[in-house]
Coordinates of C-alpha atoms and ligand atoms in Angstrom, one line a residue:
M1260 CA 103.3 31.7 -5.7
G1261 CA 103.7 34.8 -7.9
R1262 CA 99.6 35.1 -8.9
Q1263 CA 97.8 37.4 -8.7
A1264 CA 94.1 37.0 -6.6
M1265 CA 91.7 38.7 -8.4
V1266 CA 87.8 39.8 -8.8
A1267 CA 86.2 40.6 -11.6
G1268 CA 82.4 41.3 -11.6
N1269 CA 80.3 40.2 -14.8
W1270 CA 77.0 42.9 -15.4
K1271 CA 75.9 40.9 -17.7
M1272 CA 73.0 42.7 -19.7
N1273 CA 72.1 44.9 -16.4
G1274 CA 72.9 48.2 -16.1
L1275 CA 71.6 51.8 -17.4
P1276 CA 73.9 55.2 -16.5
Q1277 CA 71.6 55.8 -13.5
N1278 CA 72.4 52.8 -12.2
N1279 CA 75.5 52.5 -13.4
S1280 CA 76.5 55.5 -11.6
E1281 CA 74.6 54.4 -8.3
L1282 CA 76.2 51.3 -8.0
L1283 CA 79.5 52.7 -8.4
K1284 CA 79.0 55.3 -5.6
A1285 CA 78.2 52.8 -4.1
L1286 CA 81.2 50.7 -4.4
A1287 CA 83.7 53.9 -4.5
Q1288 CA 82.6 54.3 -0.1
K1289 CA 84.5 50.8 0.8
D1290 CA 87.3 50.9 1.3
F1291 CA 88.4 49.0 -1.5
A1292 CA 92.1 50.1 -1.2
Q1293 CA 93.1 47.8 1.3
L1294 CA 93.2 45.0 -0.3
S1295 CA 95.5 43.6 -2.3
C1296 CA 93.8 41.9 -5.1
A1297 CA 92.7 42.8 -8.1
L1298 CA 89.2 44.3 -9.1
V1299 CA 87.7 44.4 -12.7
V1300 CA 84.2 45.2 -13.7
C1301 CA 82.7 44.2 -17.1
P1302 CA 79.8 46.2 -17.9
P1303 CA 77.9 46.2 -21.2
T1304 CA 80.0 47.3 -23.6
V1305 CA 77.4 51.0 -24.4
F1306 CA 78.6 51.3 -21.5
L1307 CA 82.3 50.9 -20.8
S1308 CA 83.2 54.7 -21.5
Q1309 CA 80.8 55.6 -18.3
V1310 CA 82.1 53.7 -16.4
G1311 CA 85.5 53.2 -16.8
N1312 CA 84.6 57.1 -16.3
E1313 CA 83.2 56.8 -13.2
L1314 CA 85.2 54.1 -11.9
P1315 CA 86.9 54.3 -8.2
A1316 CA 90.4 54.4 -8.8
E1317 CA 91.8 50.5 -7.2
F1318 CA 89.5 49.3 -10.5
K1319 CA 89.9 48.4 -14.1
L1320 CA 87.6 47.9 -16.7
G1321 CA 86.2 44.4 -18.9
A1322 CA 84.8 43.7 -22.3
Q1323 CA 82.5 41.3 -21.8
N1324 CA 82.6 39.8 -25.4
V1325 CA 84.9 40.8 -28.0
S1326 CA 85.0 40.1 -31.6
A1327 CA 88.0 37.6 -33.0
Q1328 CA 87.6 40.3 -36.2
A1329 CA 89.9 43.4 -36.7
Q1330 CA 88.1 45.5 -38.3
G1331 CA 85.6 45.6 -41.4
A1332 CA 81.3 44.8 -42.2
H1333 CA 81.1 43.2 -39.4
T1334 CA 77.6 44.4 -38.3
G1335 CA 76.9 45.0 -34.5
E1336 CA 80.8 43.7 -33.5
V1337 CA 83.0 45.4 -31.5
S1338 CA 86.8 44.4 -31.9
A1339 CA 89.4 44.6 -29.5
D1340 CA 91.3 47.5 -30.6
M1341 CA 87.9 49.5 -29.8
L1342 CA 88.2 48.0 -26.6
K1343 CA 91.2 49.2 -25.8
S1344 CA 90.2 52.9 -27.2
V1345 CA 87.9 52.9 -24.5
G1346 CA 90.2 51.6 -21.8
C1347 CA 89.6 48.2 -21.2
E1348 CA 92.6 45.7 -19.5
Y1349 CA 90.5 42.5 -18.9
G1350 CA 87.8 40.6 -21.7
L1351 CA 85.9 38.0 -21.0
V1352 CA 86.0 35.3 -23.6
G1353 CA 83.7 32.4 -23.7
H1354 CA 81.1 33.0 -21.6
S1355 CA 78.9 29.9 -22.0
E1356 CA 76.2 32.3 -21.9
R1357 CA 78.4 33.1 -25.3
R1358 CA 78.8 29.6 -25.7
Q1359 CA 75.4 27.9 -25.0
M1360 CA 73.3 30.9 -26.5
H1361 CA 75.7 32.7 -28.9
H1362 CA 76.6 29.3 -30.2
E1363 CA 80.5 30.3 -30.4
S1364 CA 82.7 27.3 -30.5
N1365 CA 86.4 26.2 -29.1
S1366 CA 87.9 27.4 -31.8
D1367 CA 86.0 30.8 -31.7
V1368 CA 86.8 31.5 -28.2
A1369 CA 90.7 30.8 -29.3
E1370 CA 90.5 33.4 -31.8
K1371 CA 88.7 36.6 -29.4
T1372 CA 91.4 35.5 -27.5
L1373 CA 94.5 36.0 -29.4
A1374 CA 92.7 39.0 -30.9
L1375 CA 92.4 40.6 -27.3
L1376 CA 96.3 39.4 -26.6
Q1377 CA 97.2 40.6 -29.8
Q1378 CA 96.0 44.6 -28.4
G1379 CA 97.4 44.0 -24.4
I1380 CA 94.4 43.3 -23.3
T1381 CA 94.3 39.7 -20.8
P1382 CA 91.8 37.3 -21.3
I1383 CA 89.2 35.8 -19.3
V1384 CA 89.0 32.5 -20.4
C1385 CA 86.0 31.2 -18.9
V1386 CA 85.6 27.4 -19.3
G1387 CA 82.4 25.0 -17.4
E1388 CA 80.8 21.6 -17.8
T1389 CA 77.1 21.2 -17.9
L1390 CA 74.8 19.7 -15.8
S1391 CA 74.8 16.4 -18.3
E1392 CA 78.7 16.6 -18.3
R1393 CA 79.7 16.5 -14.9
E1394 CA 77.4 13.7 -14.1
A1395 CA 78.4 11.8 -17.6
D1396 CA 82.3 12.3 -15.1
A1397 CA 83.1 14.6 -18.3
T1398 CA 84.1 17.5 -16.4
M1399 CA 88.1 17.5 -17.6
T1400 CA 87.4 16.8 -21.7
V1401 CA 85.3 19.6 -21.6
V1402 CA 87.6 21.3 -19.4
L1403 CA 90.6 20.6 -21.6
Q1404 CA 88.6 20.6 -24.9
Q1405 CA 88.4 24.2 -24.0
L1406 CA 91.4 24.9 -23.0
K1407 CA 93.6 23.1 -25.8
A1408 CA 91.3 25.0 -28.4
V1409 CA 92.7 28.1 -26.6
A1410 CA 95.8 26.8 -26.4
R1411 CA 96.2 25.8 -30.4
V1412 CA 96.9 29.7 -31.1
L1413 CA 98.7 30.1 -29.2
S1414 CA 102.1 30.9 -28.8
T1415 CA 103.9 29.7 -25.3
E1416 CA 104.3 33.2 -23.9
Q1417 CA 100.5 34.7 -24.6
L1418 CA 99.5 31.4 -23.0
A1419 CA 101.0 32.6 -20.1
K1420 CA 99.6 36.1 -20.6
I1421 CA 95.6 34.1 -19.4
I1422 CA 93.7 33.7 -17.2
V1423 CA 91.2 31.1 -16.4
A1424 CA 87.7 31.4 -15.5
Y1425 CA 86.1 27.7 -14.7
E1426 CA 82.8 28.7 -14.9
P1427 CA 80.2 24.9 -14.1
V1428 CA 77.6 26.1 -16.2
W1429 CA 74.8 24.0 -14.0
A1430 CA 76.1 26.6 -10.6
I1431 CA 75.6 30.1 -12.6
G1432 CA 73.2 32.2 -11.6
T1433 CA 71.2 28.9 -10.3
G1434 CA 72.0 29.2 -6.3
M1435 CA 74.4 25.6 -7.2
T1436 CA 77.5 27.1 -5.9
A1437 CA 80.5 24.1 -6.7
T1438 CA 81.4 22.7 -3.6
P1439 CA 84.7 24.3 -2.5
E1440 CA 86.6 20.6 -2.8
Q1441 CA 84.6 20.4 -6.5
A1442 CA 85.8 23.4 -7.7
Q1443 CA 89.9 23.0 -6.5
Q1444 CA 89.7 19.7 -7.6
V1445 CA 89.0 21.1 -11.6
H1446 CA 91.2 24.0 -10.7
A1447 CA 94.2 22.0 -9.4
S1448 CA 93.8 19.8 -13.0
I1449 CA 93.7 22.8 -15.3
R1450 CA 97.3 24.5 -13.1
G1451 CA 98.6 21.2 -13.8
W1452 CA 97.9 21.0 -17.4
L1453 CA 98.9 24.3 -17.6
R1454 CA 102.2 23.5 -16.7
E1455 CA 102.6 20.1 -19.3
Q1456 CA 101.7 23.0 -21.3
I1457 CA 104.0 26.1 -20.1
G1458 CA 105.6 25.1 -17.1
E1459 CA 106.6 26.4 -13.5
Q1460 CA 104.6 29.6 -15.1
S1461 CA 101.7 28.5 -14.7
D1462 CA 102.0 28.2 -10.9
N1463 CA 101.7 32.5 -12.4
I1464 CA 98.1 32.3 -13.7
T1465 CA 95.1 33.6 -11.6
I1466 CA 92.6 30.7 -12.1
L1467 CA 88.7 32.0 -11.1
Y1468 CA 85.7 30.3 -9.8
G1469 CA 82.2 31.7 -11.2
G1470 CA 79.0 30.2 -10.4
S1471 CA 77.0 32.0 -8.0
V1472 CA 79.5 33.2 -5.1
K1473 CA 77.8 35.3 -2.7
G1474 CA 79.5 37.1 0.1
S1475 CA 78.6 34.1 2.1
N1476 CA 80.4 31.3 0.4
A1477 CA 83.3 33.2 -0.8
A1478 CA 85.6 32.7 1.7
E1479 CA 85.8 28.9 1.7
L1480 CA 85.9 29.5 -1.7
F1481 CA 88.9 31.6 -2.0
A1482 CA 90.5 29.4 0.3
Q1483 CA 91.6 26.5 -1.6
E1484 CA 94.6 25.9 -3.4
D1485 CA 94.3 26.8 -6.5
I1486 CA 91.7 29.3 -6.3
D1487 CA 92.6 32.4 -7.0
G1488 CA 89.3 34.7 -7.2
G1489 CA 86.1 34.9 -8.7
L1490 CA 84.1 36.3 -11.9
I1491 CA 81.0 37.0 -9.3
G1492 CA 77.6 37.9 -11.8
G1493 CA 74.3 38.3 -9.6
A1494 CA 76.5 39.5 -6.7
S1495 CA 78.4 41.6 -8.7
L1496 CA 75.5 44.5 -8.4
N1497 CA 75.2 45.0 -4.7
A1498 CA 78.0 46.7 -3.5
D1499 CA 77.3 45.0 0.3
E1500 CA 77.6 41.1 -1.8
F1501 CA 81.0 42.4 -4.2
F1502 CA 82.6 44.5 -1.3
Q1503 CA 82.1 41.3 0.9
I1504 CA 83.5 38.9 -1.4
C1505 CA 86.6 40.7 -2.8
Q1506 CA 87.6 41.3 1.1
A1507 CA 87.2 37.3 1.4
A1508 CA 89.7 37.9 -1.9
G1509 CA 92.0 39.7 0.1
Ligands
13P2529 O1 78.3 33.9 -15.0 C1 78.7 33.9 -13.9 C2 79.9 35.1 -13.5 O2 80.0 35.3 -15.4 C3 78.2 33.9 -13.1 O3 77.3 34.3 -12.1 P1 76.8 33.9 -10.7 O4 77.8 35.0 -10.2 O5 75.2 34.9 -11.2 O6 76.2 32.8 -11.1

């Protein structure tokens, strides 16, 4: 298997310059160099430069969102080339909080994914079902609709470059983690679908799990065949907890 394990911290709308520095200093105390997984932090846009400057060497910088537009009259938006100019190598797209609170559609997410790829930034495409969708047995229908919209606007080569983050909405910030078996089932189905699209290259696509991952449950999740690491919210704001999660990814 050629795929890269990864742990990405999504700080969401948390932090101020002083807290950011403290957290990054605490991370710098940890021996991340012993790990082989890729490490990413996604701070709020306004702190990308600061965090980029203070980030321990083992980490890469990621954005939480991007505009689908290249430039122009889009007040408040930030384009992919702007993100690139401050050192972003990764970008989240389609986080459920953006889908739900900012009404991002599947096709909006697809356009954002393309905008990142066009700048050489690796998109981390977030997908996942709500509790009512799971209860209605619609998990894979929803997840595949989200992915199909992305695949529609990408070439096969571009599709092979994305990272997928499966984040069941009901598990985000709730303390209600998907069981390793529940998560693995969805991850395996995602990989199966990717295989139909791009063949064996799907084996190289990193598929992260997100939703209440903690130091105490990371190892059993990451031990699953198709779970290649995590996208971490709350626990990424605590250096001890985050390091423990990264250790579980190896
Ligand atoms: O949304 C998430 C990461 O993007 C997960 O958040 P929590 O880890 O806080 O549940």
